[in-house]
Amino acid sequence: MLTGLASLPLSVLYVVARGLYLLLAYVVRYRWRVITENLRNAFPEKSEAEVQRLAKAFYWHFAQVIVEILKLLTISMDELYERAKIRNPELAIKAMEQGRTVLAVGSHAGNWEWILSTGALYFHERAHGVYKPLSNKFFEYFMRRLRTRSGAHLVPMRDTLRDIIRHRNQARCLALLTDQAAGPEDQPYWTTFLHQDTGFYTGADRLAARFQCPVFYVGIRRVRRGYYDILLTEIHDGLTPLDGDAHFITEAFARQLERDIQAAPDQYLWSHRRWKHKRVTE
């Protein structure tokens, strides 16, 4: 059934997305309380009417992303290449040509699932993505199939360090989604993000410091329906000595992501319980 649905042209799938939007926003009201609370806290200057409008805009964005992710099952690589453009891939390619592992830190903005698949088209066999395996066997198989169809490789989150050590001399781009809610057990880095005390995973800091990896922030934005621009911004050159405990990379990531969200607030994943953890104070 999913394969048959994914075989439909994106123009038809966007009609499906419209129905999905109406279902999520007006019938099910999917995570409405979480979404509106996140928006109120992130944009305290906005009126309640503006928050409500932004929540509806997010639902429409989210519905489009759902069908676009499904389309990864059947989309031709030529069509994907036309729809998602990395505007400056030469930055990462230059580092990889020097035989280095590049870290690409991204977020749940735009269509985050298209980033790795698009990266595989630009970087070929050198695109790898860190992910958290799903407990449901069917959806784990399904999502792996989607994510690897363009030639990308997946690395389970728990195996990240072991994988880098094993392939430390392999030129590749390793992508990490760095905006998830880090719990106390993850020893997060805390900073003010969208007006809120926010904990971030710090793996990128430690990996870059230990293995001298160049680090690029990955920004993605929908420029029109079904089309995305992906832009790399250098955070660290991989040459300057780096103190992993100083969290320079994570702080820079947070600031860049904050600017991107403020520029296109409807394109962030507001349904995620991003701020469910609180800083533990002594």
Coordinates of N, CA and C in Angstrom, one line a residue, residues 90-184:
E90 N 31.1 22.1 -2.6 CA 32.5 22.1 -2.8 C 33.3 22.3 -1.4
L91 N 32.6 22.9 -0.4 CA 33.2 23.0 0.9 C 33.5 21.7 1.5
A92 N 32.5 20.8 1.5 CA 32.7 19.5 2.1 C 33.6 18.6 1.2
I93 N 33.4 18.7 -0.1 CA 34.2 17.9 -1.1 C 35.7 18.2 -1.0
K94 N 36.0 19.5 -0.8 CA 37.4 19.9 -0.6 C 38.1 19.2 0.6
A95 N 37.4 19.1 1.7 CA 37.9 18.5 2.9 C 38.0 17.0 2.7
M96 N 37.0 16.4 2.0 CA 37.1 15.0 1.8 C 38.2 14.6 0.8
E97 N 38.5 15.5 -0.1 CA 39.6 15.2 -1.1 C 40.9 15.2 -0.4
Q98 N 41.0 15.7 0.8 CA 42.2 15.7 1.7 C 42.2 14.4 2.6
G99 N 41.2 13.5 2.3 CA 41.1 12.3 3.1 C 40.6 12.4 4.4
R100 N 39.7 13.4 4.7 CA 39.2 13.7 6.0 C 37.7 13.3 6.2
T101 N 37.4 13.0 7.4 CA 36.0 12.8 7.8 C 35.4 14.2 8.1
V102 N 34.3 14.5 7.4 CA 33.6 15.8 7.6 C 32.4 15.5 8.5
L103 N 32.1 16.3 9.5 CA 30.9 16.3 10.3 C 29.9 17.3 9.7
A104 N 28.7 16.9 9.4 CA 27.6 17.8 9.0 C 26.5 17.8 10.0
V105 N 26.4 18.9 10.8 CA 25.4 18.9 11.8 C 24.1 19.6 11.4
G106 N 23.0 18.9 11.5 CA 21.7 19.4 11.0 C 20.7 19.4 12.0
S107 N 19.4 19.6 11.6 CA 18.3 19.7 12.5 C 17.0 19.2 11.9
H108 N 16.0 19.2 12.7 CA 14.6 18.9 12.1 C 14.0 20.1 11.5
A109 N 14.6 20.7 10.6 CA 14.1 21.8 9.8 C 13.9 21.5 8.4
G110 N 13.0 22.2 7.7 CA 12.8 21.9 6.3 C 12.4 20.4 6.1
N111 N 12.9 19.8 5.1 CA 12.7 18.3 5.0 C 14.0 17.6 5.4
W112 N 14.2 17.3 6.6 CA 15.4 16.8 7.1 C 15.8 15.4 6.5
E113 N 14.8 14.6 6.1 CA 15.0 13.3 5.6 C 15.6 13.4 4.1
W114 N 15.4 14.5 3.5 CA 15.9 14.6 2.1 C 17.4 15.0 2.1
I115 N 17.9 15.5 3.3 CA 19.3 16.0 3.3 C 20.3 14.8 3.1
L116 N 20.1 13.7 3.8 CA 21.1 12.6 3.6 C 21.0 12.0 2.2
S117 N 19.8 11.8 1.8 CA 19.6 11.2 0.4 C 20.2 12.1 -0.6
T118 N 20.0 13.5 -0.5 CA 20.6 14.4 -1.4 C 22.1 14.4 -1.3
G119 N 22.6 14.3 -0.1 CA 24.0 14.3 0.1 C 24.7 13.1 -0.6
A120 N 24.0 12.0 -0.6 CA 24.5 10.8 -1.3 C 24.6 11.0 -2.8
L121 N 23.8 11.9 -3.4 CA 23.9 12.2 -4.8 C 25.1 13.1 -5.1
Y122 N 25.4 14.0 -4.1 CA 26.5 14.9 -4.3 C 27.9 14.3 -3.9
F123 N 27.8 13.4 -2.8 CA 29.1 12.9 -2.3 C 29.2 11.4 -2.6
H124 N 28.2 10.8 -3.3 CA 28.2 9.4 -3.7 C 28.4 8.5 -2.5
E125 N 29.3 7.6 -2.5 CA 29.4 6.6 -1.4 C 29.9 7.2 -0.1
R126 N 30.2 8.4 -0.1 CA 30.8 9.0 1.1 C 29.8 9.7 2.0
A127 N 28.5 9.5 1.8 CA 27.5 10.1 2.6 C 27.0 9.1 3.7
H128 N 27.2 9.4 4.9 CA 26.8 8.5 6.0 C 26.0 9.4 7.0
G129 N 25.0 8.7 7.6 CA 24.1 9.4 8.6 C 24.0 8.7 9.9
V130 N 24.1 9.4 11.0 CA 23.9 8.8 12.3 C 22.4 8.8 12.6
Y131 N 21.9 7.7 13.0 CA 20.4 7.6 13.3 C 20.2 6.8 14.5
K132 N 19.0 6.9 15.1 CA 18.5 6.1 16.2 C 17.6 5.1 15.7
P133 N 18.0 3.8 15.8 CA 17.1 2.7 15.3 C 15.7 2.7 16.0
L134 N 14.7 2.3 15.2 CA 13.4 2.3 15.7 C 13.1 0.9 16.3
S135 N 12.3 0.9 17.3 CA 11.9 -0.3 18.0 C 11.0 -1.2 17.2
N136 N 10.1 -0.6 16.4 CA 9.2 -1.4 15.5 C 10.0 -1.9 14.3
K137 N 10.0 -3.2 14.2 CA 10.8 -3.8 13.1 C 10.4 -3.4 11.7
F138 N 9.1 -3.3 11.5 CA 8.6 -2.9 10.2 C 9.1 -1.5 9.8
F139 N 8.8 -0.5 10.7 CA 9.2 0.8 10.4 C 10.7 1.0 10.4
E140 N 11.5 0.2 11.2 CA 12.9 0.3 11.1 C 13.4 -0.1 9.7
Y141 N 12.8 -1.2 9.2 CA 13.1 -1.7 7.8 C 12.7 -0.7 6.8
F142 N 11.5 -0.1 7.0 CA 10.9 0.8 6.0 C 11.8 2.1 5.9
M143 N 12.2 2.7 7.1 CA 12.9 3.9 7.1 C 14.4 3.7 6.6
R144 N 14.9 2.5 7.0 CA 16.3 2.2 6.4 C 16.2 2.2 4.9
R145 N 15.2 1.6 4.4 CA 15.0 1.5 2.9 C 14.9 2.8 2.3
L146 N 14.1 3.7 2.9 CA 14.0 5.1 2.4 C 15.4 5.8 2.4
R147 N 16.0 5.7 3.6 CA 17.2 6.5 3.8 C 18.4 6.1 3.0
T148 N 18.5 4.8 2.6 CA 19.6 4.3 1.9 C 19.4 4.1 0.4
R149 N 18.3 4.4 -0.1 CA 18.0 4.1 -1.5 C 18.8 4.9 -2.5
S150 N 19.3 6.1 -2.1 CA 20.1 6.9 -3.0 C 21.6 6.6 -2.8
G151 N 21.9 5.6 -2.0 CA 23.3 5.2 -1.8 C 23.9 5.7 -0.5
A152 N 23.1 6.3 0.4 CA 23.6 6.7 1.7 C 23.8 5.5 2.6
H153 N 24.7 5.7 3.6 CA 25.0 4.6 4.6 C 24.5 5.1 6.0
L154 N 24.0 4.2 6.8 CA 23.5 4.5 8.1 C 24.4 4.0 9.2
V155 N 24.6 4.8 10.3 CA 25.4 4.4 11.4 C 24.5 4.5 12.7
P156 N 24.2 3.4 13.4 CA 23.4 3.5 14.6 C 24.1 4.5 15.6
M157 N 23.3 5.3 16.3 CA 23.8 6.3 17.2 C 24.8 5.7 18.2
R158 N 24.4 4.5 18.7 CA 25.3 3.9 19.8 C 26.6 3.5 19.2
D159 N 26.8 3.4 17.9 CA 28.0 2.9 17.3 C 28.8 4.0 16.7
T160 N 28.5 5.3 17.0 CA 29.1 6.4 16.3 C 30.6 6.4 16.5
L161 N 31.0 6.4 17.8 CA 32.5 6.4 18.1 C 33.2 5.3 17.5
R162 N 32.7 4.1 17.7 CA 33.3 2.9 17.1 C 33.5 3.0 15.6
D163 N 32.4 3.5 15.0 CA 32.4 3.6 13.5 C 33.5 4.6 13.0
I164 N 33.6 5.7 13.7 CA 34.6 6.7 13.3 C 36.0 6.2 13.5
I165 N 36.2 5.5 14.6 CA 37.6 4.9 14.8 C 37.9 3.9 13.8
R166 N 36.9 3.0 13.4 CA 37.1 2.0 12.4 C 37.4 2.6 11.0
H167 N 36.7 3.8 10.7 CA 36.9 4.4 9.4 C 37.6 5.7 9.5
R168 N 38.4 5.9 10.4 CA 39.0 7.3 10.7 C 39.8 7.8 9.5
N169 N 40.3 6.9 8.7 CA 41.1 7.3 7.5 C 40.3 7.3 6.2
Q170 N 39.0 7.1 6.3 CA 38.1 7.1 5.2 C 37.5 8.5 4.9
A171 N 37.7 9.0 3.7 CA 37.1 10.3 3.4 C 35.6 10.2 3.3
R172 N 34.8 10.9 4.1 CA 33.4 10.8 4.0 C 32.7 12.0 4.7
C173 N 31.4 12.1 4.6 CA 30.7 13.1 5.3 C 29.7 12.4 6.2
L174 N 29.8 12.6 7.5 CA 29.0 12.0 8.5 C 28.0 13.0 9.0
A175 N 26.7 12.8 8.8 CA 25.7 13.7 9.2 C 25.1 13.3 10.5
L176 N 24.8 14.3 11.4 CA 24.2 14.2 12.7 C 23.1 15.2 12.8
L177 N 21.9 14.7 13.3 CA 20.9 15.7 13.7 C 21.1 16.0 15.2
T178 N 21.4 17.3 15.4 CA 22.0 17.7 16.7 C 21.0 18.5 17.6
D179 N 19.7 18.5 17.1 CA 18.8 19.4 17.9 C 17.8 18.6 18.8
Q180 N 18.0 17.3 18.9 CA 17.1 16.5 19.8 C 17.2 16.9 21.2
A181 N 16.3 16.5 22.0 CA 16.2 16.9 23.4 C 17.2 15.9 24.2
A182 N 18.3 16.5 24.6 CA 19.3 15.7 25.4 C 18.9 15.6 26.8
G183 N 18.9 14.4 27.4 CA 18.5 14.2 28.8 C 19.6 14.4 29.7
P184 N 19.4 14.4 31.0 CA 20.5 14.5 32.0 C 21.6 13.5 31.9

